[in-house]
CSV table of C-alpha atoms in Angstrom, one decimal:
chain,number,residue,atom,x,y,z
A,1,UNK,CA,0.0,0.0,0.0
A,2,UNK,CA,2.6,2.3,0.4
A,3,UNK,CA,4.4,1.4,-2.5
A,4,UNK,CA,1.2,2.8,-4.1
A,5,UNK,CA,1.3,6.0,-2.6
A,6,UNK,CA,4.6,6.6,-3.4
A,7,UNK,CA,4.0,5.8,-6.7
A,8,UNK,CA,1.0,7.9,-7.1
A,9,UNK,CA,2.5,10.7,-5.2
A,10,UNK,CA,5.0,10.6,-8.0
A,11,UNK,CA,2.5,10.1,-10.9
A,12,UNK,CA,1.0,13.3,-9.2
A,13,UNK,CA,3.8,15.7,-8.9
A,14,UNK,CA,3.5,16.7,-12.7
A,15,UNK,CA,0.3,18.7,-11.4
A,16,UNK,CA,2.5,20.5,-8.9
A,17,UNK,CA,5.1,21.2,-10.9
A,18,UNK,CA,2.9,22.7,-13.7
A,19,UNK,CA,0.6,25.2,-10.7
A,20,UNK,CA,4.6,26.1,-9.8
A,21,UNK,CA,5.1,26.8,-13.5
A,22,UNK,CA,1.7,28.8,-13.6
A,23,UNK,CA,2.3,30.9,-10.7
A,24,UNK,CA,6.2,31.7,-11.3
A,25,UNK,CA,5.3,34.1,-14.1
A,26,UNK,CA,2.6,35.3,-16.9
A,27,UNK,CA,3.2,32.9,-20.2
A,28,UNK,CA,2.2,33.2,-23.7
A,29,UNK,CA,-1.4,32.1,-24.8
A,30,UNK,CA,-0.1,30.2,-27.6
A,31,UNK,CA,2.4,28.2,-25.6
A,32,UNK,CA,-0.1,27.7,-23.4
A,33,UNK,CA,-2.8,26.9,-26.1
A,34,UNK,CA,0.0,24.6,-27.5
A,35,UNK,CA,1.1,22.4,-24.6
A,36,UNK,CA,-3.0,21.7,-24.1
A,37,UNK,CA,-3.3,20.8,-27.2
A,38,UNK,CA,0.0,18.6,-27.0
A,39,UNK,CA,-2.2,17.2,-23.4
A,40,UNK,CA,-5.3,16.7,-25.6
A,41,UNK,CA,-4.1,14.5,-28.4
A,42,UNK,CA,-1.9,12.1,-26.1
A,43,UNK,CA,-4.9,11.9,-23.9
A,44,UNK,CA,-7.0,11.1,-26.9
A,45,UNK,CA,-4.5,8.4,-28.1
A,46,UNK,CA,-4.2,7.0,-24.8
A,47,UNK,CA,-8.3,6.5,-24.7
A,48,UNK,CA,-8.7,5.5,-28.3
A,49,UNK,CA,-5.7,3.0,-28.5
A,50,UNK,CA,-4.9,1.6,-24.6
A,51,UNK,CA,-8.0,2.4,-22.5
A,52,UNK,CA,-10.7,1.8,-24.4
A,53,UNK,CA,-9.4,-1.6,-25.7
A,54,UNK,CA,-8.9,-2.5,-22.1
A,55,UNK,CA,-12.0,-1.7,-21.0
A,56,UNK,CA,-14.0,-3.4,-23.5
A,57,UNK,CA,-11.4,-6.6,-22.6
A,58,UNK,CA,-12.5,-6.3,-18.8
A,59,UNK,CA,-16.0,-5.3,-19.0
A,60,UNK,CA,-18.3,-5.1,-22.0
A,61,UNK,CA,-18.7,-2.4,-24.7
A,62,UNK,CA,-21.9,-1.1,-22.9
A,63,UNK,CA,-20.0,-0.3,-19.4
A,64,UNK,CA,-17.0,1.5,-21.9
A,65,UNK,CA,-20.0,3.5,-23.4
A,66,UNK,CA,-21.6,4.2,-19.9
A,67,UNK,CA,-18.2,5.2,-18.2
A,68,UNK,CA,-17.6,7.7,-21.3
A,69,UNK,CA,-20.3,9.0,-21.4
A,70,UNK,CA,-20.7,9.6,-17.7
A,71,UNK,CA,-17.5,11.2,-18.1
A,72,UNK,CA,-18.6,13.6,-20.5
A,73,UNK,CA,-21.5,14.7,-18.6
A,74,UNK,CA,-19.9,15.4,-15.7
A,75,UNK,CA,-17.3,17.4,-17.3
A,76,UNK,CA,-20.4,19.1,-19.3
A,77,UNK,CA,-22.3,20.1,-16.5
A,78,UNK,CA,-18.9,21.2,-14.3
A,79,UNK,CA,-17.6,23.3,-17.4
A,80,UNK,CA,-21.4,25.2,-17.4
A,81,UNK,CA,-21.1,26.0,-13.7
A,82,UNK,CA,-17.7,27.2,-14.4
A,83,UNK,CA,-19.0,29.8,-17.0
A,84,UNK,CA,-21.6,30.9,-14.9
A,85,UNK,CA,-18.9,31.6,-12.2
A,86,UNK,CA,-16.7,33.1,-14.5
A,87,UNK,CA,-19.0,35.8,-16.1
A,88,UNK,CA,-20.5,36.8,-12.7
A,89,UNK,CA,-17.1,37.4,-12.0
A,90,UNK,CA,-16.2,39.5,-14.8
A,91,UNK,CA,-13.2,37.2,-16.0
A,92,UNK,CA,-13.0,34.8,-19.0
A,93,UNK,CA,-10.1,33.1,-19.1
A,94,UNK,CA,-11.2,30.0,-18.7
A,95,UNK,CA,-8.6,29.3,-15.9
A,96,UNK,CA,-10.9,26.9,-13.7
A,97,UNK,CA,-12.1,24.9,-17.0
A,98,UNK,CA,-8.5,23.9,-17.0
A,99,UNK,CA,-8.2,23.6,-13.3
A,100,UNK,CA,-11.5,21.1,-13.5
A,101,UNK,CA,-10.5,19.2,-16.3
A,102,UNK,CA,-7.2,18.4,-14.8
A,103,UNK,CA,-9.0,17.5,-11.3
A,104,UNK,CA,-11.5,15.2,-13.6
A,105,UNK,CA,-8.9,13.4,-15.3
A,106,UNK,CA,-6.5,13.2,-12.4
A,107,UNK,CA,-9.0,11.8,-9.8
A,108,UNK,CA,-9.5,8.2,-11.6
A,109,UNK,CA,-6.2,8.3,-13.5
A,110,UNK,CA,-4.3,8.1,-9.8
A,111,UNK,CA,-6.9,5.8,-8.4
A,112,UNK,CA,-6.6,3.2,-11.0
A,113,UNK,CA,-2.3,4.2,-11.3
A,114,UNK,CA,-3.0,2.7,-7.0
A,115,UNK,CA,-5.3,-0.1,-7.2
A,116,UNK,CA,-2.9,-1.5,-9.8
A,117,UNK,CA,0.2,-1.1,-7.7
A,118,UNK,CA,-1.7,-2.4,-4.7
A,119,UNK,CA,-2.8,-5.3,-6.7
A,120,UNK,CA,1.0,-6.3,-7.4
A,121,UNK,CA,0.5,-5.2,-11.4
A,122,UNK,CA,2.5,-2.5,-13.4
């Protein structure tokens, strides 16, 4: 078990690292519009050619659609709140939309990165 932390505690550092990055200085929208994009594409990959394949393996097509879909919803309904907040607050930088997806994607990315080291798998 505390291999597991460790190893998510690692896994989870990138997250760190990049809030240091944010808050050390101002950077350019395009960089910044860049690295996402970079983010958004191996993310995609990693769905479409390792997850999803997985899932189906372990569980049926239906759960993969369910879990996906859920997913999306969720990150729908969050990114609408997010909006709201945002214009009431006069910004729209969409700095919390980036906060939340990284929160949505990091929550079951480090819980399945632990049950498998708990479990004795890579």
């Amino acid at each position: 078990m505390l291999a597991a932390l460790r190893w998510g505690s690692l896994a989870a550092a990138s997250l760190v690292v990049g809030a240091l990055l944010a808050l050390a200085r101002r950077w350019k929208s395009a960089l910044v519009g860049a690295v996402l994009a970079f983010g958004a594409g191996t993310l995609m990959a990693s769905v479409a050619f390792e997850l999803a394949q997985q899932g189906v393996h372990i569980r049926t097509g239906i759960w993969m659609a369910v879990g996906v879909a859920s997913d999306a919803a969720t990150f729908f309904l969050a990114d609408a709140a997010e909006e709201k907040v945002d214009d009431r607050a006069g910004r729209g930088s969409g700095e919390l939309a980036l906060t939340l997806g990284s929160l949505l994607d990091g929550i079951p990315e480090q819980a399945v990165l632990g049950i498998g080291l708990a479990a004795g798998e890579g």
